């Protein structure tokens, strides 16, 4: 069987996670890693190619996994790569998702490609559960809690600030809010009021710490509105105390179908490594993206538009026999 | 906006649950209930029509929800109704799902209808989570636990036995098995070894209790292989102690993406009323079935083949803005 040929754009935590995940999926092979930077090599031994030379791989790659951060990378790279390849990305700036969808949709339709956007666990698997639960229990309320865990997107966003050498951002759910909701209290909570954001920042020597703190706390879409704590630490402390990328969280809906008849639907994740898990989700959606393209689909897709059957290497008949 | 016109075939617990659920979905309306028996009326006031006269409603109903049990009803009624209408059913005899799918697929394709089979929470929402988790974490193990709760399918199956007046069957997960799996033990468990089946049976006066017990315990697909307990009780005790239909359960997958990097994905339900919840799932899939038919699709579908976006009354743009 012809394997699904994958390319990775961006070789940070997520890109390296995809490289690892492809090794767990025998129906796929990694062809190359594309980067703006010159890299010393890849773990799997596939070549590193300048992202400017990607067009030369048009016939050699079935799906490109875009592993940059949404704050700046994807807005630029997404449309560029989608004009040449089928793509999967993890665009996660919620407020801009429809704009990004529209721009990727136009480019993918015009180029005859499939662009699957905003894949991961949130946006992604959590979104799917919010939609499903809302459709099944129209009379109810969704709640989403993240963490405690490291948010890569938020850590990246801090790292891009002038004067920041490195950073880790933990999203921490407010235990009191969870306890109240579970106890059936009706609270007007949002993600902003239900979580705190804890930032551990290594500053460049001589940097203006107050300016960095202010830039973090007021960053739109990422920190603005949240209870955000910024702590400056040494590079050694960051490596010793904040090396891993654990994460997790849960989304649940409480709803009723008739008076006094209540139901709870819950989806929960406990992850030792957020980038390894997120990239495993991207890889499963790369399989679906490849199949959509094979069927002649074009344009932008989200997890809402893709049936789960396309995610699995098994046939429909096998899936019905073993998992239905 | 034209509402989606629904018909119900079978007016037991599930049919009455669908009637209730349609009231929670303003984009739908119930047209009629179809039954083999003569009923005194319906709660919502829609007419009761003989199932033999269903053909007369071909132009008046968009989707028929088949609310009979799979053991006998659906095998006969499914193909019959699918030759005239788009259908949704909750066929749940796992071992026969591919046969049923094949027969419904042929009929629906030939008749230009959409037949969505095996909808509910298991098969249904639990199946979706097994598939998703298996695709994201290829190196892992799925576990499904049901209950403690009343299984309608199993209760129905007991009620069909000669000499049985009424019955309730509880599925009970073995706590010790759950505890071991959560503690990370690798156990070779199946649904059969992980649950007991507790049957409370009201026998007709003079019935052969030993024969009933034997017929229950040896019933293929339903009880055979399970640790099954049968208790005969009075009609009064059944009504006093076993009136409701609570249920629930959870499906989780433990898997790893690299050595020592482990993840848990879990989906859980806590339901005050299994029939009310199951019928809410059927109704959401009726919306999807209607839309598939509008797009010109024909043939059999399962939850694996249907993108979540079709389940919601909201547009793709609204969903991306509010739930992604």
Coordinates of C-alpha atoms in Angstrom, one line a residue:
Chain A
X1 CA 0.0 0.0 0.0
X2 CA 1.2 3.5 -0.9
X3 CA 1.9 5.3 2.4
X4 CA 0.6 8.8 3.0
X5 CA 3.6 11.2 2.5
X6 CA 3.9 13.9 5.1
X7 CA 5.9 17.1 5.3
X8 CA 6.4 19.2 8.4
X9 CA 6.7 22.9 8.4
X10 CA 8.3 24.2 11.5
X11 CA 10.5 22.1 13.8
X12 CA 9.7 23.3 17.3
X13 CA 8.0 21.1 19.9
X14 CA 5.0 20.5 17.7
X15 CA 7.0 19.6 14.6
X16 CA 9.2 17.2 16.6
X17 CA 6.0 15.7 18.1
X18 CA 4.6 15.1 14.6
X19 CA 7.9 13.4 13.6
X20 CA 7.5 11.1 16.6
X21 CA 3.7 10.5 15.9
X22 CA 4.3 9.5 12.3
X23 CA 6.5 6.6 13.7
X24 CA 3.4 5.4 15.5
X25 CA 1.3 5.2 12.3
X26 CA 2.5 2.6 9.8
X27 CA 0.4 3.9 7.0
X28 CA 2.4 7.2 6.9
X29 CA 5.9 8.3 6.1
X30 CA 7.7 11.6 6.8
X31 CA 9.4 13.0 3.6
X32 CA 11.0 16.2 4.9
X33 CA 11.0 19.0 7.4
X34 CA 10.7 22.6 6.1
X35 CA 12.1 25.4 8.1
X36 CA 13.0 29.1 7.8
X37 CA 16.0 28.4 9.9
X38 CA 19.0 26.2 9.1
X39 CA 18.8 23.2 11.3
X40 CA 21.6 20.8 12.2
X41 CA 19.4 17.8 11.3
X42 CA 16.3 15.8 12.3
X43 CA 15.8 13.0 14.7
X44 CA 14.4 10.7 12.1
X45 CA 17.1 11.6 9.5
X46 CA 14.7 13.2 6.9
X47 CA 16.2 16.2 5.2
X48 CA 15.7 19.8 6.3
X49 CA 14.6 22.0 3.4
X50 CA 14.2 25.7 3.3
X51 CA 10.6 26.6 3.4
X52 CA 11.2 28.8 0.3
X53 CA 11.9 25.7 -1.7
X54 CA 8.7 23.9 -0.6
X55 CA 7.2 24.2 -4.1
X56 CA 9.7 21.6 -5.4
X57 CA 8.0 19.0 -3.2
X58 CA 4.5 19.5 -4.6
X59 CA 4.4 16.0 -6.2
X60 CA 6.3 14.3 -3.4
X61 CA 4.2 15.2 -0.4
X62 CA 0.5 14.4 0.2
X63 CA -0.1 16.5 3.3
X64 CA 1.9 19.3 5.0
X65 CA 1.5 19.7 8.7
X66 CA 2.0 23.3 9.7
X67 CA 3.6 23.4 13.1
X68 CA 4.2 27.1 13.7
X69 CA 2.3 29.2 16.2
X70 CA -0.8 31.0 15.2
X71 CA 0.1 34.4 16.6
X72 CA 2.3 35.2 13.5
X73 CA 3.5 32.1 11.7
X74 CA 0.2 30.5 10.5
X75 CA -1.4 33.8 9.4
X76 CA 1.5 34.1 6.9
X77 CA 2.5 30.5 6.2
X78 CA -0.9 28.9 6.0
X79 CA -2.1 30.6 2.8
X80 CA 1.3 30.2 1.2
X81 CA 1.6 26.5 1.8
X82 CA -2.2 25.8 1.2
X83 CA -1.7 27.2 -2.4
X84 CA 0.6 24.2 -3.1
X85 CA -0.3 21.4 -0.6
X86 CA -3.1 19.9 1.4
X87 CA -2.5 21.2 4.9
X88 CA -3.4 20.6 8.6
X89 CA -2.7 23.3 11.2
X90 CA -3.5 24.1 14.8
X91 CA -4.6 27.7 14.4
X92 CA -5.8 28.6 17.9
X93 CA -6.6 32.3 18.0
X94 CA -10.3 31.8 18.7
X95 CA -11.3 35.3 17.8
X96 CA -9.8 35.1 14.3
X97 CA -10.8 31.6 13.4
X98 CA -13.6 32.6 10.9
X99 CA -11.3 35.1 9.2
X100 CA -8.5 32.5 8.9
X101 CA -11.1 29.9 7.7
X102 CA -12.3 32.3 5.0
X103 CA -8.8 33.1 3.7
X104 CA -7.7 29.4 3.8
X105 CA -11.0 28.3 2.1
X106 CA -10.6 30.7 -0.8
X107 CA -6.9 29.7 -1.4
X108 CA -7.6 26.0 -1.0
X109 CA -10.6 26.1 -3.3
X110 CA -8.7 28.0 -6.0
X111 CA -5.7 25.7 -5.6
X112 CA -7.6 22.4 -5.5
X113 CA -6.3 21.5 -2.1
X114 CA -7.8 20.7 1.3
X115 CA -6.9 22.9 4.3
X116 CA -7.9 21.5 7.7
X117 CA -7.5 24.2 10.3
X118 CA -7.6 24.6 14.0
X119 CA -6.8 20.9 14.8
X120 CA -5.6 19.8 18.3
X121 CA -7.4 19.3 21.5
X122 CA -8.7 22.9 22.0
X123 CA -9.5 24.0 19.4
X124 CA -10.1 20.4 18.3
X125 CA -11.3 17.5 20.4
X126 CA -12.8 19.8 23.1
X127 CA -14.6 21.8 20.4
X128 CA -16.1 18.5 19.1
X129 CA -17.4 17.7 22.5
X130 CA -18.9 21.1 23.0
X131 CA -20.8 20.8 19.7
X132 CA -21.9 17.3 20.3
X133 CA -23.2 17.9 23.8
X134 CA -24.9 21.1 22.7
X135 CA -26.7 19.3 19.9
X136 CA -27.8 16.4 22.1
X137 CA -28.8 18.5 25.1
X138 CA -30.1 21.8 23.7
X139 CA -31.2 22.9 27.1
X140 CA -27.9 23.0 29.1
X141 CA -24.6 24.7 29.7
X142 CA -21.0 23.9 28.5
X143 CA -18.0 24.3 30.8
X144 CA -14.4 24.0 29.7
X145 CA -11.5 23.8 32.1
X146 CA -7.8 23.6 31.0
X147 CA -4.9 22.5 33.1
X148 CA -3.1 22.6 35.2
X149 CA -0.8 22.6 32.3
X150 CA 1.7 24.3 30.0
X151 CA 0.1 26.2 27.1
X152 CA 2.5 26.2 24.1
X153 CA 0.6 28.9 22.3
X154 CA 0.8 31.2 25.3
X155 CA 4.4 30.3 26.1
X156 CA 5.3 31.0 22.4
X157 CA 3.5 34.3 22.6
X158 CA 5.6 35.4 25.6
X159 CA 8.8 34.3 23.9
X160 CA 8.1 36.6 21.0
X161 CA 8.2 39.7 23.3
X162 CA 11.4 41.8 23.0
X163 CA 13.7 41.1 25.9
X164 CA 12.3 37.6 26.6
X165 CA 14.8 34.8 26.4
X166 CA 12.5 31.9 27.3
X167 CA 9.2 31.3 29.0
X168 CA 6.6 28.8 30.2
X169 CA 3.0 29.6 30.8
X170 CA 0.7 27.4 33.0
X171 CA -3.0 27.6 32.7
X172 CA -4.6 26.8 36.1
X173 CA -8.3 26.1 36.6
X174 CA -9.8 27.8 39.7
X175 CA -10.7 24.9 41.9
X176 CA -13.4 26.8 43.7
X177 CA -15.2 27.4 40.4
X178 CA -15.1 23.8 39.4
X179 CA -16.4 22.7 42.9
X180 CA -19.3 25.1 42.7
X181 CA -20.3 24.0 39.1
X182 CA -20.1 20.3 40.0
X183 CA -22.3 21.0 43.0
X184 CA -24.9 22.3 40.6
X185 CA -24.5 26.0 41.3
X186 CA -25.4 28.2 38.4
X187 CA -22.5 30.5 37.9
X188 CA -21.8 33.0 35.1
X189 CA -18.3 31.8 34.4
X190 CA -16.1 32.3 31.3
X191 CA -12.7 30.8 30.5
X192 CA -11.3 34.2 31.6
X193 CA -12.8 34.1 35.1
X194 CA -12.4 30.3 35.6
X195 CA -8.6 30.2 35.2
X196 CA -5.4 31.9 36.2
X197 CA -2.4 32.2 33.9
X198 CA 1.0 31.7 35.6
X199 CA 4.0 32.9 33.5
X200 CA 7.6 31.9 34.3
X201 CA 9.9 34.2 32.3
X202 CA 13.6 34.3 31.6
X203 CA 14.5 37.8 30.6
X204 CA 17.5 38.9 28.5
X205 CA 20.1 40.6 30.7
X206 CA 19.3 44.3 31.0
X207 CA 15.7 43.9 29.7
X208 CA 12.9 46.1 31.1
X209 CA 11.0 43.7 33.3
X210 CA 8.1 46.0 33.9
X211 CA 7.6 46.6 30.2
X212 CA 7.6 42.8 29.6
X213 CA 5.1 42.2 32.4
X214 CA 2.9 44.9 31.0
X215 CA 3.1 43.5 27.4
X216 CA 2.2 40.0 28.6
X217 CA -0.8 41.1 30.8
X218 CA -2.3 43.3 28.1
X219 CA -1.7 40.9 25.1
X220 CA -5.1 40.6 23.3
X221 CA -6.7 37.2 22.8
X222 CA -3.9 35.6 25.0
X223 CA -3.8 37.3 28.4
X224 CA -6.0 40.4 28.4
X225 CA -8.8 39.9 30.9
X226 CA -7.2 37.0 32.7
X227 CA -5.8 37.0 36.2
X228 CA -2.2 36.7 35.1
X229 CA 0.9 36.3 37.3
X230 CA 4.4 36.9 35.9
X231 CA 7.4 35.6 37.7
X232 CA 11.0 36.2 36.4
X233 CA 13.3 33.2 37.0
X234 CA 16.8 32.2 35.9
X235 CA 17.4 30.0 32.8
X236 CA 18.7 27.2 35.2
X237 CA 15.5 27.3 37.2
X238 CA 13.3 27.2 34.1
X239 CA 15.2 24.1 32.9
X240 CA 15.2 22.4 36.3
X241 CA 11.6 23.1 37.3
X242 CA 9.6 23.6 34.1
X243 CA 11.1 21.2 31.5
X244 CA 8.1 19.1 30.6
X245 CA 4.8 19.9 28.8
X246 CA 2.1 18.2 30.9
X247 CA -1.4 19.4 30.2
X248 CA -5.0 18.3 30.3
X249 CA -8.4 19.5 31.2
X250 CA -12.0 18.6 30.6
X251 CA -15.2 19.9 29.0
X252 CA -18.6 19.0 30.3
X253 CA -22.2 19.9 29.7
X254 CA -25.0 19.7 32.2
X255 CA -28.4 19.7 30.6
X256 CA -31.9 18.5 31.1
X257 CA -34.4 16.8 28.8
X258 CA -37.5 17.3 31.0
X259 CA -38.1 18.9 34.5
X260 CA -35.8 17.2 37.1
X261 CA -34.3 14.9 34.5
X262 CA -30.7 15.9 34.3
X263 CA -27.7 14.6 32.4
X264 CA -23.9 15.2 32.4
X265 CA -21.7 14.6 29.3
X266 CA -18.0 14.9 30.0
X267 CA -14.8 14.6 28.0
X268 CA -11.4 14.6 29.8
X269 CA -7.7 14.5 28.9
X270 CA -4.7 13.8 31.1
X271 CA -1.6 14.3 29.0
X272 CA 2.1 13.7 30.0
X273 CA 3.1 15.8 27.0
X274 CA 0.9 18.3 25.3
X275 CA 3.0 18.6 22.1
X276 CA 3.2 14.8 21.7
X277 CA -0.5 14.5 22.1
X278 CA -1.5 17.5 20.0
X279 CA 0.7 16.3 17.2
X280 CA -0.9 12.9 17.4
X281 CA -4.2 14.6 16.8
X282 CA -2.7 16.5 13.8
X283 CA -1.5 13.3 12.3
X284 CA -4.9 11.6 12.6
X285 CA -6.4 14.6 10.8
X286 CA -3.7 14.4 8.2
X287 CA -5.0 11.0 7.3
X288 CA -8.6 12.4 7.0
X289 CA -7.3 15.4 5.0
X290 CA -5.5 13.0 2.6
X291 CA -8.7 11.0 2.1
X292 CA -10.9 14.1 1.6
X293 CA -8.4 15.3 -1.1
X294 CA -8.5 11.8 -2.7
X295 CA -12.3 12.0 -2.9
X296 CA -12.0 15.3 -4.7
X297 CA -12.9 17.7 -1.9
X298 CA -11.3 21.2 -1.9
X299 CA -11.4 24.1 0.5
X300 CA -11.1 24.7 4.3
X301 CA -12.3 22.2 6.8
X302 CA -12.5 22.1 10.6
X303 CA -12.9 19.1 12.9
X304 CA -16.7 19.9 12.7
X305 CA -16.7 19.0 9.0
X306 CA -14.9 15.7 9.1
X307 CA -16.5 12.3 10.0
X308 CA -14.5 10.3 12.5
X309 CA -14.4 7.3 10.2
X310 CA -11.8 9.2 8.0
X311 CA -9.4 9.4 11.0
X312 CA -8.8 5.7 11.3
X313 CA -6.7 3.5 9.0
X314 CA -9.4 0.8 9.3
X315 CA -12.1 0.4 6.7
X316 CA -15.7 1.2 7.5
X317 CA -16.6 -2.4 7.8
X318 CA -13.7 -3.1 10.2
X319 CA -14.7 -0.1 12.3
X320 CA -18.3 -1.2 12.5
X321 CA -17.3 -4.7 13.5
X322 CA -14.7 -3.6 16.1
X323 CA -15.7 -0.2 17.5
X324 CA -19.4 0.5 16.9
Chain B
X1 CA -38.0 28.3 8.1
X2 CA -39.5 25.0 7.1
X3 CA -39.3 22.6 10.1
X4 CA -37.9 19.1 9.9
X5 CA -40.9 16.8 9.9
X6 CA -40.4 13.8 12.1
X7 CA -42.4 10.5 12.4
X8 CA -41.9 8.0 15.3
X9 CA -42.3 4.2 14.7
X10 CA -42.9 2.5 18.0
X11 CA -44.3 4.2 21.1
X12 CA -42.4 2.6 24.0
X13 CA -39.9 4.4 26.3
X14 CA -37.7 5.4 23.4
X15 CA -40.6 6.6 21.2
X16 CA -42.0 8.7 24.1
X17 CA -38.5 10.0 24.7
X18 CA -38.2 11.2 21.1
X19 CA -41.6 12.9 21.4
X20 CA -40.3 14.8 24.4
X21 CA -36.9 15.6 22.7
X22 CA -38.6 17.1 19.6
X23 CA -40.1 19.6 22.0
X24 CA -36.6 20.7 22.9
X25 CA -35.6 21.3 19.3
X26 CA -37.5 24.3 17.7
X27 CA -36.4 23.4 14.2
X28 CA -38.3 20.1 14.3
X29 CA -42.0 19.1 14.4
X30 CA -43.6 15.7 15.2
X31 CA -46.1 14.7 12.5
X32 CA -47.4 11.3 13.7
X33 CA -46.7 8.2 15.8
X34 CA -46.8 4.9 13.9
X35 CA -47.6 1.7 15.8
X36 CA -48.6 -1.9 15.2
X37 CA -50.9 -1.7 18.2
X38 CA -53.9 0.6 18.7
X39 CA -52.9 3.3 21.2
X40 CA -55.2 5.5 23.2
X41 CA -53.4 8.6 22.1
X42 CA -50.1 10.5 22.3
X43 CA -48.8 12.9 24.9
X44 CA -48.2 15.6 22.3
X45 CA -51.6 15.0 20.6
X46 CA -50.2 13.9 17.3
X47 CA -52.2 11.1 15.6
X48 CA -51.4 7.4 16.0
X49 CA -51.3 5.7 12.6
X50 CA -51.1 2.0 11.8
X51 CA -47.6 1.2 10.7
X52 CA -49.2 -0.5 7.7
X53 CA -50.4 2.9 6.5
X54 CA -47.0 4.6 6.7
X55 CA -46.7 4.8 3.0
X56 CA -49.4 7.4 2.9
X57 CA -47.1 9.8 4.8
X58 CA -44.2 9.6 2.3
X59 CA -44.5 13.2 1.3
X60 CA -45.4 14.5 4.8
X61 CA -42.4 13.2 6.8
X62 CA -38.7 14.0 6.4
X63 CA -37.2 11.5 8.8
X64 CA -38.7 8.4 10.6
X65 CA -37.2 7.5 14.0
X66 CA -37.4 3.8 14.5
X67 CA -37.9 3.2 18.2
X68 CA -38.4 -0.6 18.3
X69 CA -35.9 -3.0 19.9
X70 CA -33.3 -4.5 17.7
X71 CA -33.8 -8.1 18.8
X72 CA -36.8 -8.5 16.5
X73 CA -38.5 -5.2 15.6
X74 CA -35.7 -3.4 13.7
X75 CA -34.6 -6.4 11.6
X76 CA -38.1 -6.4 10.1
X77 CA -39.2 -2.8 10.3
X78 CA -35.9 -1.1 9.4
X79 CA -35.8 -2.3 5.7
X80 CA -39.5 -1.8 5.3
X81 CA -39.5 1.8 6.5
X82 CA -36.2 2.7 4.8
X83 CA -37.7 1.8 1.5
X84 CA -40.1 4.8 1.9
X85 CA -38.4 7.2 4.3
X86 CA -35.1 8.5 5.6
X87 CA -34.6 6.7 8.9
X88 CA -32.6 6.8 12.2
X89 CA -32.5 3.8 14.5
X90 CA -30.7 2.5 17.5
X91 CA -29.8 -1.0 16.3
X92 CA -27.6 -2.4 19.0
X93 CA -27.0 -6.1 18.4
X94 CA -23.2 -5.6 18.0
X95 CA -22.6 -8.9 16.3
X96 CA -25.1 -8.3 13.6
X97 CA -24.3 -4.6 12.8
X98 CA -22.5 -5.2 9.5
X99 CA -25.3 -7.5 8.2
X100 CA -27.9 -4.9 9.2
X101 CA -25.8 -2.1 7.7
X102 CA -25.5 -4.0 4.4
X103 CA -29.2 -4.7 4.2
X104 CA -30.2 -1.1 5.1
X105 CA -27.5 0.2 2.7
X106 CA -28.9 -1.7 -0.3
X107 CA -32.5 -0.7 0.4
X108 CA -31.7 2.9 1.1
X109 CA -29.5 3.2 -2.0
X110 CA -32.2 1.7 -4.2
X111 CA -34.9 3.8 -2.6
X112 CA -33.0 7.1 -2.6
X113 CA -33.2 7.4 1.1
X114 CA -30.7 7.8 4.0
X115 CA -30.7 5.2 6.7
X116 CA -28.6 6.1 9.8
X117 CA -28.2 3.0 12.0
X118 CA -27.0 2.2 15.5
X119 CA -27.4 5.6 17.0
X120 CA -27.5 6.2 20.7
X121 CA -24.8 6.3 23.3
X122 CA -23.5 2.7 22.9
X123 CA -23.5 2.0 20.0
X124 CA -23.2 5.7 19.3
X125 CA -21.4 8.3 21.4
X126 CA -19.2 5.7 23.1
X127 CA -18.3 4.2 19.7
X128 CA -17.2 7.6 18.4
X129 CA -14.9 8.0 21.4
X130 CA -13.4 4.5 20.9
X131 CA -12.7 5.4 17.3
X132 CA -11.3 8.8 18.0
X133 CA -9.1 7.7 20.8
X134 CA -7.8 4.7 18.8
X135 CA -6.9 7.0 15.8
X136 CA -5.1 9.6 18.0
X137 CA -3.3 7.0 20.2
X138 CA -2.6 4.0 18.0
X139 CA -0.5 2.5 20.8
X140 CA -3.0 2.0 23.6
X141 CA -6.0 0.1 24.9
X142 CA -9.8 1.0 25.0
X143 CA -11.9 0.3 28.0
X144 CA -15.7 0.6 28.2
X145 CA -17.8 0.5 31.4
X146 CA -21.6 0.7 31.5
X147 CA -23.7 1.5 34.5
X148 CA -24.7 0.9 37.0
X149 CA -27.9 1.4 35.0
X150 CA -30.9 -0.1 33.3
X151 CA -30.3 -1.5 29.8
X152 CA -33.6 -1.1 27.8
X153 CA -32.4 -3.5 25.2
X154 CA -31.7 -6.2 27.7
X155 CA -34.9 -5.5 29.7
X156 CA -36.9 -5.8 26.4
X157 CA -35.2 -9.0 25.5
X158 CA -36.2 -10.5 28.8
X159 CA -39.8 -9.2 28.4
X160 CA -40.1 -11.1 25.1
X161 CA -39.6 -14.5 26.9
X162 CA -42.7 -16.6 27.3
X163 CA -44.0 -16.4 30.9
X164 CA -42.4 -13.0 31.6
X165 CA -44.8 -10.2 32.5
X166 CA -42.2 -7.5 33.1
X167 CA -38.5 -7.1 33.8
X168 CA -35.7 -4.6 34.5
X169 CA -32.1 -5.4 33.8
X170 CA -29.2 -3.5 35.4
X171 CA -25.7 -3.6 34.0
X172 CA -23.2 -3.2 36.8
X173 CA -19.5 -2.6 36.3
X174 CA -17.1 -4.6 38.5
X175 CA -15.5 -2.0 40.7
X176 CA -12.4 -4.1 41.3
X177 CA -11.7 -4.2 37.5
X178 CA -12.1 -0.5 37.2
X179 CA -9.8 0.1 40.1
X180 CA -7.1 -2.2 38.7
X181 CA -7.2 -0.6 35.2
X182 CA -7.1 3.0 36.7
X183 CA -4.0 1.9 38.7
X184 CA -2.3 1.1 35.4
X185 CA -2.6 -2.7 35.7
X186 CA -2.7 -4.5 32.3
X187 CA -5.7 -6.8 32.5
X188 CA -7.2 -8.9 29.8
X189 CA -10.8 -7.7 30.4
X190 CA -13.8 -7.7 28.0
X191 CA -17.2 -6.3 28.5
X192 CA -18.3 -9.8 29.5
X193 CA -15.8 -10.1 32.4
X194 CA -16.0 -6.5 33.5
X195 CA -19.7 -6.3 34.2
X196 CA -22.4 -8.3 35.9
X197 CA -26.1 -8.4 34.7
X198 CA -28.7 -8.1 37.4
X199 CA -32.2 -9.1 36.2
X200 CA -35.4 -8.4 38.2
X201 CA -38.2 -10.4 36.6
X202 CA -42.0 -10.4 37.2
X203 CA -43.3 -13.8 36.0
X204 CA -46.8 -14.7 34.8
X205 CA -48.6 -16.7 37.4
X206 CA -47.8 -20.4 36.9
X207 CA -44.8 -19.7 34.6
X208 CA -41.8 -22.1 34.7
X209 CA -39.2 -19.9 36.6
X210 CA -36.3 -22.3 36.0
X211 CA -37.0 -22.3 32.2
X212 CA -37.2 -18.4 32.2
X213 CA -33.9 -18.2 34.1
X214 CA -32.2 -20.6 31.7
X215 CA -33.5 -18.8 28.7
X216 CA -32.2 -15.4 30.0
X217 CA -28.7 -16.7 31.0
X218 CA -28.2 -18.5 27.6
X219 CA -29.5 -15.7 25.3
X220 CA -26.9 -15.1 22.6
X221 CA -25.5 -11.6 22.2
X222 CA -27.4 -10.4 25.3
X223 CA -26.5 -12.6 28.3
X224 CA -24.5 -15.6 27.2
X225 CA -21.0 -15.4 28.8
X226 CA -21.9 -12.8 31.4
X227 CA -22.2 -13.3 35.1
X228 CA -26.0 -13.0 35.2
X229 CA -28.2 -13.0 38.3
X230 CA -32.0 -13.5 37.9
X231 CA -34.3 -12.4 40.8
X232 CA -38.1 -12.9 40.6
X233 CA -40.1 -10.2 42.3
X234 CA -43.7 -9.0 42.4
X235 CA -45.2 -6.5 40.1
X236 CA -45.6 -4.1 43.0
X237 CA -41.9 -4.4 44.0
X238 CA -40.9 -3.7 40.4
X239 CA -42.9 -0.6 40.2
X240 CA -41.8 0.7 43.7
X241 CA -38.1 -0.1 43.5
X242 CA -37.2 -0.1 39.8
X243 CA -39.4 2.6 38.2
X244 CA -36.7 4.9 36.7
X245 CA -34.2 4.4 33.8
X246 CA -31.0 5.8 35.2
X247 CA -27.8 4.9 33.3
X248 CA -24.3 6.0 32.5
X249 CA -20.8 4.8 32.1
X250 CA -17.5 5.8 30.6
X251 CA -15.1 4.8 27.9
X252 CA -11.4 5.6 28.2
X253 CA -8.2 4.9 26.4
X254 CA -4.8 4.7 27.9
X255 CA -2.0 5.1 25.4
X256 CA 1.5 6.3 24.9
X257 CA 3.2 8.4 22.3
X258 CA 6.8 7.6 23.4
X259 CA 8.4 5.6 26.2
X260 CA 7.1 6.8 29.6
X261 CA 4.9 9.4 27.9
X262 CA 1.3 8.3 28.7
X263 CA -2.1 9.9 28.0
X264 CA -5.6 9.2 29.1
X265 CA -8.7 10.2 26.9
X266 CA -12.0 9.7 28.7
X267 CA -15.7 10.2 27.8
X268 CA -18.3 9.8 30.5
X269 CA -22.1 10.0 30.8
X270 CA -24.3 10.4 33.9
X271 CA -27.9 10.1 32.9
X272 CA -31.1 10.4 35.0
X273 CA -33.0 8.8 32.2
X274 CA -31.5 6.5 29.5
X275 CA -34.5 6.6 27.1
X276 CA -34.8 10.5 27.3
X277 CA -31.0 10.8 26.7
X278 CA -30.8 8.2 23.9
X279 CA -33.8 9.7 22.1
X280 CA -32.1 13.1 22.3
X281 CA -29.1 11.6 20.5
X282 CA -31.5 10.1 17.9
X283 CA -33.1 13.5 17.3
X284 CA -29.8 15.2 16.8
X285 CA -28.9 12.5 14.2
X286 CA -32.3 13.0 12.6
X287 CA -31.2 16.5 11.8
X288 CA -28.0 15.2 10.3
X289 CA -29.9 12.6 8.3
X290 CA -32.3 15.2 6.9
X291 CA -29.3 17.3 5.8
X292 CA -27.5 14.4 4.2
X293 CA -30.7 13.6 2.3
X294 CA -31.0 17.2 1.2
X295 CA -27.5 17.1 -0.1
X296 CA -28.4 14.1 -2.2
X297 CA -26.8 11.4 -0.2
X298 CA -28.3 7.9 -0.2
X299 CA -27.5 4.6 1.6
X300 CA -26.7 3.6 5.2
X301 CA -24.7 5.7 7.6
X302 CA -23.4 5.2 11.1
X303 CA -22.1 7.8 13.5
X304 CA -18.7 7.2 12.1
X305 CA -19.7 8.6 8.7
X306 CA -21.4 11.8 9.9
X307 CA -19.5 15.0 10.7
X308 CA -20.6 16.7 14.0
X309 CA -21.4 19.9 12.2
X310 CA -24.5 18.4 10.7
X311 CA -25.9 17.6 14.2
X312 CA -26.3 21.3 15.2
X313 CA -29.0 23.7 14.0
X314 CA -26.2 26.4 13.9
X315 CA -24.4 27.3 10.7
X316 CA -20.7 26.4 10.1
X317 CA -19.8 30.0 10.7
X318 CA -21.7 30.2 13.9
X319 CA -20.2 27.0 15.1
X320 CA -16.7 28.1 14.4
X321 CA -17.3 31.4 16.1
X322 CA -18.9 30.0 19.3
X323 CA -17.7 26.4 19.8
X324 CA -14.4 25.9 18.0

